[in-house]
């Protein structure tokens, strides 16, 4: 079973993200952590997604303990890092690919913590942020899912990942929503 | 792909930095430290931390450059305008009851936060009775802070921030434009003492009514956060104010009970007694 799921996206990712969140099982045991590029203003993303699921959805605070079955969202204007299996950390380091929060920063630090137990999902977006991070998840033996460029509102982000390596799955939004749920309920071998 | 470095290599390097240069990064949050060390390796053209370590031991000039990677120097005037608005509306009226004021800006970087307080206090008629201690471990940043010279093209954003912070009058009342620079006014500078001080190794130096430590604790692990919060607790007068960054809180610390929220949203606390 997956130990954690990380999801990144930008332009055109919100609808897909909502589909994914709606499908997440009640019995979700692992944390799901999301970076979506946002304008630097307090956003209602946690509330928006919270309305789609009965799982807890929250914006991360510095050194917040990580609890399974919770959906975590990076706060605007901070990088979100995984410090260990027990806690998150935030930083105001300079933007990466013009973005803070950056998907690469989350993916790379999560990969360091969870290695092969990590599932990384990269959605529609108009930036190359996330591609290198997803590549690292792949190299560490984790499972990688890329939204198919054809199905993406903006294909730059998924295409950048596909240019680097061959992910485990290239899926449409529907396939991601149902496939992820299956991955999450699959027993570990 | 990033160069692979292990936790044990990192702790070894930090141990050497501590012994040789007396900067203590041993209890910093590891994930972001690791990222910045990876960037430093590229800068120093080292393939391993081991090589960087040798470099540090041989070449005295390498450490100040490494320090620029180990500490993150990002700041703005009136960063988070709503925070400064809350200070103005909720804290200033209470500060006004003290005959003289001491404020400690811990982790002041290049000075923007300290100047923001000075401007706010000037606008509220409190600056003449105030002293602001602004401290950091990065000497290069402290020198910039002391000069108080910022790129003029940053002033547009800062002016918007200032307005959002409820600023009276114009931000340009507080600086002079010289070519493409904005030079902060001497009346502000006179009220600020910039000094080298580490939250990891030093102790308190004065009793203060307000501590502002924003976006510094995020770089510390919980043990070091507790040390810093302990210093703030000891430095603050009874019912003194503690201001943290918008995503920082005392909630996960050993000092949770020592501070009570004044503005939960803006992370403004008061010492309980
Ligand atoms: C991101 S900046 C925050 C600047 C400013 N407070 C703000 O919010 O705009 C973090 C600062 O903390 C400083 N710092 C790091 N470790 C420190 C320590 N042990 N003691 C004091 N300052 C430290 C760094 O040098 C850097 O200037």
Coordinates of C-alpha atoms and ligand atoms in Angstrom, one line a residue:
Chain A
X1 CA 0.0 0.0 0.0
X2 CA 1.2 3.5 -0.7
X3 CA 2.7 5.3 2.3
X4 CA 1.9 8.7 0.9
X5 CA 0.6 10.5 -2.2
X6 CA 1.9 13.8 -3.5
X7 CA 0.0 15.7 -6.2
X8 CA 1.2 18.7 -8.2
X9 CA -0.5 20.9 -10.8
X10 CA -1.1 24.4 -12.1
X11 CA -3.3 25.8 -14.8
X12 CA -6.1 23.5 -15.6
X13 CA -5.4 21.2 -12.6
X14 CA -8.2 22.2 -10.3
X15 CA -11.1 20.3 -11.9
X16 CA -9.0 17.1 -12.1
X17 CA -7.9 17.6 -8.5
X18 CA -11.5 17.8 -7.4
X19 CA -12.3 14.6 -9.3
X20 CA -9.5 12.8 -7.6
X21 CA -10.5 14.1 -4.1
X22 CA -14.1 13.1 -4.6
X23 CA -13.0 9.5 -5.4
X24 CA -10.6 9.1 -2.5
X25 CA -11.8 6.3 -0.2
X26 CA -13.2 7.0 3.3
X27 CA -10.8 4.4 4.6
X28 CA -7.7 6.3 3.2
X29 CA -4.8 5.4 5.5
X30 CA -2.0 7.6 4.1
X31 CA -1.6 11.3 3.8
X32 CA -2.3 13.1 0.5
X33 CA -0.2 16.2 0.0
X34 CA -1.0 18.8 -2.7
X35 CA 0.8 21.7 -4.2
X36 CA -1.2 23.7 -6.7
X37 CA 0.4 27.0 -7.9
X38 CA -1.7 29.8 -6.6
X39 CA -1.6 33.6 -6.6
X40 CA 0.0 34.8 -3.3
X41 CA -3.3 35.4 -1.6
X42 CA -5.1 33.3 1.0
X43 CA -7.1 30.9 -1.0
X44 CA -10.2 28.9 -0.4
X45 CA -8.7 25.7 -1.8
X46 CA -8.9 23.8 1.4
X47 CA -12.6 24.8 1.9
X48 CA -13.3 24.0 -1.8
X49 CA -11.8 20.5 -1.6
X50 CA -13.3 20.0 1.8
X51 CA -16.7 20.3 0.3
X52 CA -15.9 17.4 -2.0
X53 CA -15.0 14.8 0.6
X54 CA -15.6 13.8 4.2
X55 CA -11.8 13.4 4.8
X56 CA -10.1 16.3 6.6
X57 CA -8.6 18.8 4.2
X58 CA -6.3 21.4 5.7
X59 CA -3.6 24.0 4.8
X60 CA -0.3 23.0 6.4
X61 CA 1.3 24.8 9.3
X62 CA 5.0 24.8 10.1
X63 CA 6.1 21.5 11.8
X64 CA 2.6 20.2 11.7
X65 CA 2.5 16.5 12.5
X66 CA 1.5 14.3 9.6
X67 CA -1.6 12.3 10.1
X68 CA -2.8 9.5 7.7
X69 CA -6.1 9.9 6.0
X70 CA -5.7 13.7 5.8
X71 CA -5.4 15.9 2.7
X72 CA -2.8 18.6 3.1
X73 CA -2.4 21.7 1.0
X74 CA 0.6 23.9 0.7
X75 CA 0.0 27.4 2.0
X76 CA 0.4 30.2 -0.6
X77 CA 3.8 31.8 -0.7
X78 CA 5.6 29.0 1.2
X79 CA 7.4 26.0 0.0
X80 CA 6.0 22.8 1.6
X81 CA 8.6 20.2 2.5
X82 CA 8.4 16.8 4.1
X83 CA 10.8 16.7 7.0
X84 CA 10.2 13.1 8.1
X85 CA 7.3 10.7 8.2
X86 CA 6.1 12.6 11.3
X87 CA 6.2 16.2 10.2
X88 CA 6.1 18.9 7.5
X89 CA 8.3 22.0 7.3
X90 CA 7.7 25.2 5.4
X91 CA 10.3 27.6 3.9
X92 CA 10.4 30.9 2.2
X93 CA 13.4 30.0 0.1
X94 CA 13.4 31.7 -3.3
X95 CA 10.8 30.4 -5.9
X96 CA 11.7 27.4 -8.0
X97 CA 10.6 27.7 -11.6
X98 CA 9.0 31.0 -10.6
X99 CA 6.8 29.2 -8.1
X100 CA 6.5 29.1 -4.3
X101 CA 5.1 26.7 -3.4
X102 CA 7.1 24.6 -5.8
X103 CA 6.0 21.1 -6.8
X104 CA 9.7 20.0 -7.2
X105 CA 10.4 20.9 -3.6
X106 CA 7.5 18.9 -2.3
X107 CA 8.2 15.9 -4.6
X108 CA 12.0 15.8 -3.9
X109 CA 11.7 16.0 -0.1
X110 CA 8.8 13.5 0.0
X111 CA 10.8 11.1 -2.1
X112 CA 13.7 11.4 0.3
X113 CA 11.3 10.4 3.1
X114 CA 9.1 7.7 1.5
X115 CA 11.3 6.3 -1.3
X116 CA 9.5 3.4 -3.0
X117 CA 6.4 3.9 -0.9
X118 CA 5.5 7.2 -2.5
X119 CA 2.9 7.8 -5.3
X120 CA 3.5 11.0 -7.3
X121 CA 0.8 12.6 -9.5
X122 CA 1.5 15.4 -11.9
X123 CA -1.4 17.2 -13.5
X124 CA -2.1 19.9 -16.1
X125 CA 0.0 23.0 -15.9
X126 CA 1.8 25.8 -17.7
X127 CA 5.1 25.3 -16.1
X128 CA 7.9 22.8 -15.9
X129 CA 7.8 22.7 -12.1
X130 CA 7.2 19.1 -10.9
X131 CA 8.9 17.2 -13.8
X132 CA 12.3 16.9 -12.1
X133 CA 10.7 16.1 -8.8
X134 CA 8.5 13.3 -10.3
X135 CA 11.6 12.0 -12.0
X136 CA 13.2 11.6 -8.6
X137 CA 10.2 9.8 -7.3
X138 CA 10.6 7.4 -10.2
X139 CA 14.3 7.0 -9.7
X140 CA 13.7 6.1 -6.0
X141 CA 11.3 3.3 -7.0
X142 CA 8.1 5.2 -6.3
X143 CA 4.9 5.0 -8.4
X144 CA 4.5 7.9 -10.9
X145 CA 1.3 9.1 -12.6
X146 CA 1.2 11.8 -15.3
X147 CA -1.9 13.3 -16.7
X148 CA -1.9 12.5 -20.4
X149 CA -1.0 15.7 -22.3
X150 CA -3.9 15.3 -24.7
X151 CA -6.3 15.3 -21.8
X152 CA -4.6 18.3 -20.1
X153 CA -6.0 21.8 -20.4
X154 CA -2.4 23.0 -20.5
X155 CA 0.1 20.2 -21.5
X156 CA 3.4 21.9 -20.6
X157 CA 3.7 20.3 -17.2
X158 CA 2.9 16.7 -18.1
X159 CA 4.9 17.0 -21.3
X160 CA 8.0 18.2 -19.4
X161 CA 7.8 15.0 -17.2
X162 CA 7.3 12.7 -20.2
X163 CA 10.4 14.3 -21.8
X164 CA 12.5 13.2 -18.8
X165 CA 11.4 9.6 -18.2
X166 CA 8.7 7.0 -18.7
X167 CA 6.3 7.2 -15.7
X168 CA 4.4 4.2 -14.4
X169 CA 1.1 5.5 -15.8
X170 CA 0.0 8.1 -18.2
X171 CA -3.7 8.6 -17.5
X172 CA -6.7 10.7 -18.3
X173 CA -8.4 12.5 -15.4
X174 CA -11.0 9.7 -15.1
X175 CA -8.3 7.0 -15.1
X176 CA -6.3 9.0 -12.5
X177 CA -9.3 9.3 -10.1
X178 CA -10.3 5.6 -10.3
X179 CA -6.7 4.2 -10.7
X180 CA -5.4 6.1 -7.7
X181 CA -8.2 4.8 -5.5
X182 CA -7.3 1.3 -6.6
X183 CA -3.6 1.8 -5.9
X184 CA -4.5 3.1 -2.5
X185 CA -6.6 0.1 -1.5
X186 CA -4.2 -2.5 -2.9
X187 CA -2.6 -4.5 -0.1
X188 CA 1.2 -4.3 0.1
X189 CA 3.0 -7.4 -1.0
Chain B
X1 CA 19.0 15.1 -10.7
X2 CA 20.2 16.3 -7.3
X3 CA 23.5 15.0 -5.9
X4 CA 22.8 12.5 -3.3
X5 CA 23.8 13.4 0.2
X6 CA 23.1 11.5 3.3
X7 CA 22.0 12.7 6.7
X8 CA 25.2 11.5 8.3
X9 CA 27.4 13.5 5.9
X10 CA 25.2 16.5 6.7
X11 CA 25.6 16.1 10.4
X12 CA 29.4 15.7 10.0
X13 CA 29.6 18.9 8.0
X14 CA 27.5 20.8 10.5
X15 CA 29.6 19.5 13.4
X16 CA 32.7 20.9 11.6
X17 CA 31.1 24.2 10.9
X18 CA 30.1 24.4 14.6
X19 CA 33.6 23.6 15.9
X20 CA 35.5 25.7 13.5
X21 CA 33.3 28.7 12.8
X22 CA 30.9 28.6 15.9
X23 CA 27.8 28.7 13.9
X24 CA 25.3 26.1 15.1
X25 CA 23.1 24.6 12.3
X26 CA 22.9 21.2 14.0
X27 CA 19.2 21.6 14.9
X28 CA 17.9 23.1 11.7
X29 CA 15.1 21.5 9.8
X30 CA 16.9 19.0 7.6
X31 CA 14.8 18.9 4.4
X32 CA 15.5 22.5 3.4
X33 CA 19.0 22.5 4.7
X34 CA 19.7 19.5 2.5
X35 CA 18.3 21.3 -0.6
X36 CA 20.5 24.3 0.1
X37 CA 23.6 22.2 0.6
X38 CA 22.9 20.6 -2.8
X39 CA 22.8 24.0 -4.3
X40 CA 26.0 24.9 -2.5
X41 CA 27.8 21.9 -3.9
X42 CA 27.0 23.1 -7.4
X43 CA 28.2 26.6 -6.6
X44 CA 31.5 25.3 -5.1
X45 CA 31.8 22.7 -7.8
X46 CA 32.2 19.9 -5.3
X47 CA 30.9 16.4 -6.0
X48 CA 30.5 15.4 -2.4
X49 CA 30.0 17.1 1.0
X50 CA 33.3 15.6 1.9
X51 CA 35.0 17.8 -0.6
X52 CA 33.1 20.8 0.6
X53 CA 34.2 19.9 4.1
X54 CA 37.9 19.9 3.1
X55 CA 37.4 23.2 1.3
X56 CA 36.0 24.7 4.5
X57 CA 38.9 23.6 6.5
X58 CA 41.5 24.8 4.1
X59 CA 40.0 28.0 2.8
X60 CA 38.8 30.6 5.3
X61 CA 37.0 32.6 2.6
X62 CA 34.7 29.7 1.7
X63 CA 32.6 29.9 4.9
X64 CA 31.0 33.3 4.4
X65 CA 30.0 32.2 0.9
X66 CA 28.5 28.9 2.3
X67 CA 26.6 31.0 4.9
X68 CA 24.7 32.6 2.1
X69 CA 23.4 29.2 1.3
X70 CA 22.8 28.0 4.8
X71 CA 20.7 31.1 5.7
X72 CA 17.9 32.4 3.6
X73 CA 17.9 36.1 3.0
X74 CA 14.4 37.0 1.8
X75 CA 12.5 40.0 3.2
X76 CA 10.2 42.9 2.2
X77 CA 9.0 46.1 3.8
X78 CA 5.6 45.4 5.3
X79 CA 5.7 41.8 4.2
X80 CA 2.2 40.4 4.9
X81 CA 0.4 43.8 5.1
X82 CA -2.6 42.3 7.1
X83 CA -0.1 41.4 9.8
X84 CA 1.2 44.9 10.2
X85 CA -2.4 46.2 10.1
X86 CA -3.2 43.9 13.0
X87 CA -0.1 45.2 14.9
X88 CA -1.2 48.8 14.3
X89 CA -4.8 48.2 15.3
X90 CA -4.5 45.7 18.1
X91 CA -1.0 46.0 19.6
X92 CA 0.0 49.7 19.2
X93 CA -2.8 51.0 21.5
X94 CA -1.5 48.7 24.2
X95 CA 2.2 49.6 23.5
X96 CA 1.3 53.3 23.8
X97 CA 0.7 52.8 27.5
X98 CA 4.4 52.1 28.1
X99 CA 6.6 55.2 28.8
X100 CA 9.5 53.7 26.8
X101 CA 9.5 50.8 24.4
X102 CA 11.9 48.1 23.4
X103 CA 11.3 45.9 20.5
X104 CA 13.4 42.9 19.4
X105 CA 13.3 41.8 15.7
X106 CA 15.0 38.4 15.8
X107 CA 16.3 37.2 12.4
X108 CA 16.0 40.6 10.7
X109 CA 17.9 39.6 7.6
X110 CA 18.6 42.7 5.5
X111 CA 16.5 45.0 7.8
X112 CA 13.2 45.4 6.0
X113 CA 11.1 44.1 9.0
X114 CA 12.9 46.4 11.4
X115 CA 12.3 49.4 9.2
X116 CA 8.7 48.5 8.8
X117 CA 8.2 48.6 12.6
X118 CA 10.1 51.9 12.8
X119 CA 7.9 53.5 10.1
X120 CA 4.7 52.1 11.8
X121 CA 5.8 53.5 15.2
X122 CA 6.7 56.8 13.7
X123 CA 3.2 57.0 12.1
X124 CA 1.7 56.2 15.5
X125 CA 3.7 58.8 17.3
X126 CA 5.7 56.2 19.3
X127 CA 9.1 56.1 17.6
X128 CA 10.7 58.8 19.8
X129 CA 10.4 56.6 22.8
X130 CA 11.3 53.4 21.1
X131 CA 14.4 51.3 20.6
X132 CA 14.4 48.5 18.1
X133 CA 17.0 45.7 18.5
X134 CA 17.3 43.9 15.2
X135 CA 19.5 40.8 15.2
X136 CA 20.7 38.1 12.8
X137 CA 23.6 35.7 12.3
X138 CA 24.4 36.8 8.8
X139 CA 26.9 39.7 9.0
X140 CA 26.7 40.6 5.4
X141 CA 22.9 41.1 5.8
X142 CA 23.4 43.0 9.0
X143 CA 25.7 45.4 7.1
X144 CA 23.1 45.9 4.4
X145 CA 20.4 46.4 7.0
X146 CA 22.6 49.1 8.7
X147 CA 23.0 50.9 5.4
X148 CA 19.2 50.8 4.8
X149 CA 19.5 51.1 1.1
X150 CA 17.1 49.2 -1.1
X151 CA 16.6 49.0 -4.9
X152 CA 14.2 51.7 -5.9
X153 CA 12.2 49.3 -8.1
X154 CA 11.1 47.3 -5.0
X155 CA 9.4 50.5 -3.7
X156 CA 6.3 50.0 -5.8
X157 CA 5.5 46.7 -4.1
X158 CA 6.5 48.1 -0.7
X159 CA 4.2 51.1 -1.2
X160 CA 1.3 48.8 -1.9
X161 CA 2.2 46.7 1.2
X162 CA 2.5 49.9 3.3
X163 CA -1.0 51.0 2.2
X164 CA -2.4 47.5 3.0
X165 CA -0.8 47.8 6.4
X166 CA -2.9 50.9 7.1
X167 CA 0.0 53.3 6.6
X168 CA -0.7 57.0 7.0
X169 CA 0.7 59.3 4.4
X170 CA 3.2 58.1 1.9
X171 CA 6.0 55.6 2.2
X172 CA 8.2 58.0 0.4
X173 CA 8.2 60.3 3.5
X174 CA 10.5 57.7 5.0
X175 CA 13.2 57.4 2.4
X176 CA 15.1 59.4 -0.1
X177 CA 15.6 58.3 -3.7
X178 CA 19.2 58.5 -4.8
X179 CA 19.6 57.3 -8.4
X180 CA 18.1 53.8 -8.4
X181 CA 18.2 53.4 -4.7
X182 CA 15.9 54.2 -1.8
X183 CA 17.8 55.3 1.3
X184 CA 15.9 54.9 4.5
X185 CA 15.6 58.0 6.6
X186 CA 18.1 58.7 9.4
X187 CA 15.3 59.3 11.9
X188 CA 14.3 55.6 11.5
X189 CA 17.9 54.4 11.5
X190 CA 18.7 56.2 14.8
X191 CA 16.1 54.1 16.5
X192 CA 17.4 50.7 15.4
X193 CA 20.4 48.8 16.7
X194 CA 21.5 46.1 14.4
X195 CA 23.5 43.3 16.1
X196 CA 24.9 39.9 15.6
X197 CA 23.0 37.4 17.7
X198 CA 22.1 33.7 17.3
X199 CA 18.9 32.2 18.5
X200 CA 20.8 28.9 18.6
X201 CA 23.7 29.8 20.8
X202 CA 23.3 33.2 22.5
X203 CA 21.3 34.4 25.4
X204 CA 18.9 37.3 26.0
X205 CA 20.3 40.8 26.3
X206 CA 17.4 43.1 27.4
X207 CA 13.9 43.1 28.6
X208 CA 11.5 44.0 25.7
X209 CA 7.8 44.7 25.3
X210 CA 7.6 43.0 21.8
X211 CA 9.4 40.3 20.0
X212 CA 9.0 39.8 16.3
X213 CA 10.5 36.7 14.9
X214 CA 9.0 36.0 11.5
X215 CA 9.9 33.2 9.1
X216 CA 12.9 32.2 11.1
X217 CA 11.5 29.4 13.2
X218 CA 10.4 27.5 10.1
X219 CA 14.1 26.8 9.5
X220 CA 14.5 25.2 13.0
X221 CA 13.6 21.8 14.2
X222 CA 11.3 21.6 17.2
X223 CA 14.0 21.5 19.8
X224 CA 15.6 24.6 18.5
X225 CA 12.2 26.3 18.1
X226 CA 11.7 25.6 21.8
X227 CA 15.1 27.2 22.6
X228 CA 14.2 30.3 20.7
X229 CA 10.7 30.5 22.2
X230 CA 12.3 30.1 25.6
X231 CA 14.5 33.1 24.9
X232 CA 11.5 35.2 23.8
X233 CA 9.6 34.1 26.9
X234 CA 12.5 35.2 29.1
X235 CA 13.1 38.5 27.2
X236 CA 9.5 39.6 27.2
X237 CA 8.0 41.7 30.0
X238 CA 4.8 40.5 31.7
X239 CA 2.0 40.4 29.1
X240 CA 4.6 41.3 26.4
X241 CA 3.8 40.6 22.7
X242 CA 5.2 37.9 20.5
X243 CA 4.7 38.1 16.7
X244 CA 5.5 35.1 14.5
X245 CA 5.3 34.5 10.7
X246 CA 1.8 33.8 9.3
X247 CA 2.4 30.0 9.1
X248 CA 4.3 29.7 12.4
X249 CA 2.8 29.0 15.7
X250 CA 3.6 28.1 19.3
X251 CA 1.0 25.3 19.1
X252 CA 3.4 22.5 18.6
X253 CA 6.0 23.8 21.0
X254 CA 6.8 23.3 24.7
X255 CA 5.8 26.9 25.3
X256 CA 2.2 26.6 24.0
X257 CA 0.8 27.3 27.5
X258 CA 3.1 30.3 28.0
X259 CA 1.5 32.4 25.3
X260 CA -2.1 33.3 24.6
X261 CA -3.4 34.4 21.2
X262 CA -4.2 38.0 20.7
X263 CA -4.8 37.5 17.0
X264 CA -4.8 33.8 16.0
X265 CA -5.0 34.6 12.3
X266 CA -2.0 36.9 12.4
X267 CA 0.0 34.9 14.9
X268 CA 0.2 37.6 17.5
X269 CA 0.6 36.3 21.1
X270 CA 0.9 37.7 24.6
X271 CA 3.0 36.2 27.3
X272 CA 0.5 34.8 29.8
X273 CA 1.9 36.5 32.9
Ligands
LIG1 C1 13.7 34.3 5.7 S1 14.6 35.4 6.6 C2 13.3 36.3 7.5 C3 13.5 37.8 7.4 C4 12.4 38.6 8.1 N1 12.2 38.2 9.5 C5 11.1 38.5 7.4 O1 10.2 37.8 7.8 O2 11.0 39.2 6.3 C6 15.3 34.4 7.9 C7 16.5 35.0 8.6 O3 16.8 34.3 9.8 C8 18.2 34.3 10.0 N2 18.6 33.3 10.9 C9 18.8 32.0 10.6 N3 19.3 31.3 11.7 C10 19.3 32.2 12.8 C11 19.7 32.1 14.1 N4 20.1 31.0 14.7 N5 19.6 33.3 14.9 C12 19.1 34.4 14.3 N6 18.8 34.6 13.1 C13 18.9 33.5 12.3 C14 18.7 34.2 8.6 O4 20.1 34.7 8.6 C15 17.7 35.1 7.9 O5 18.2 36.4 7.8

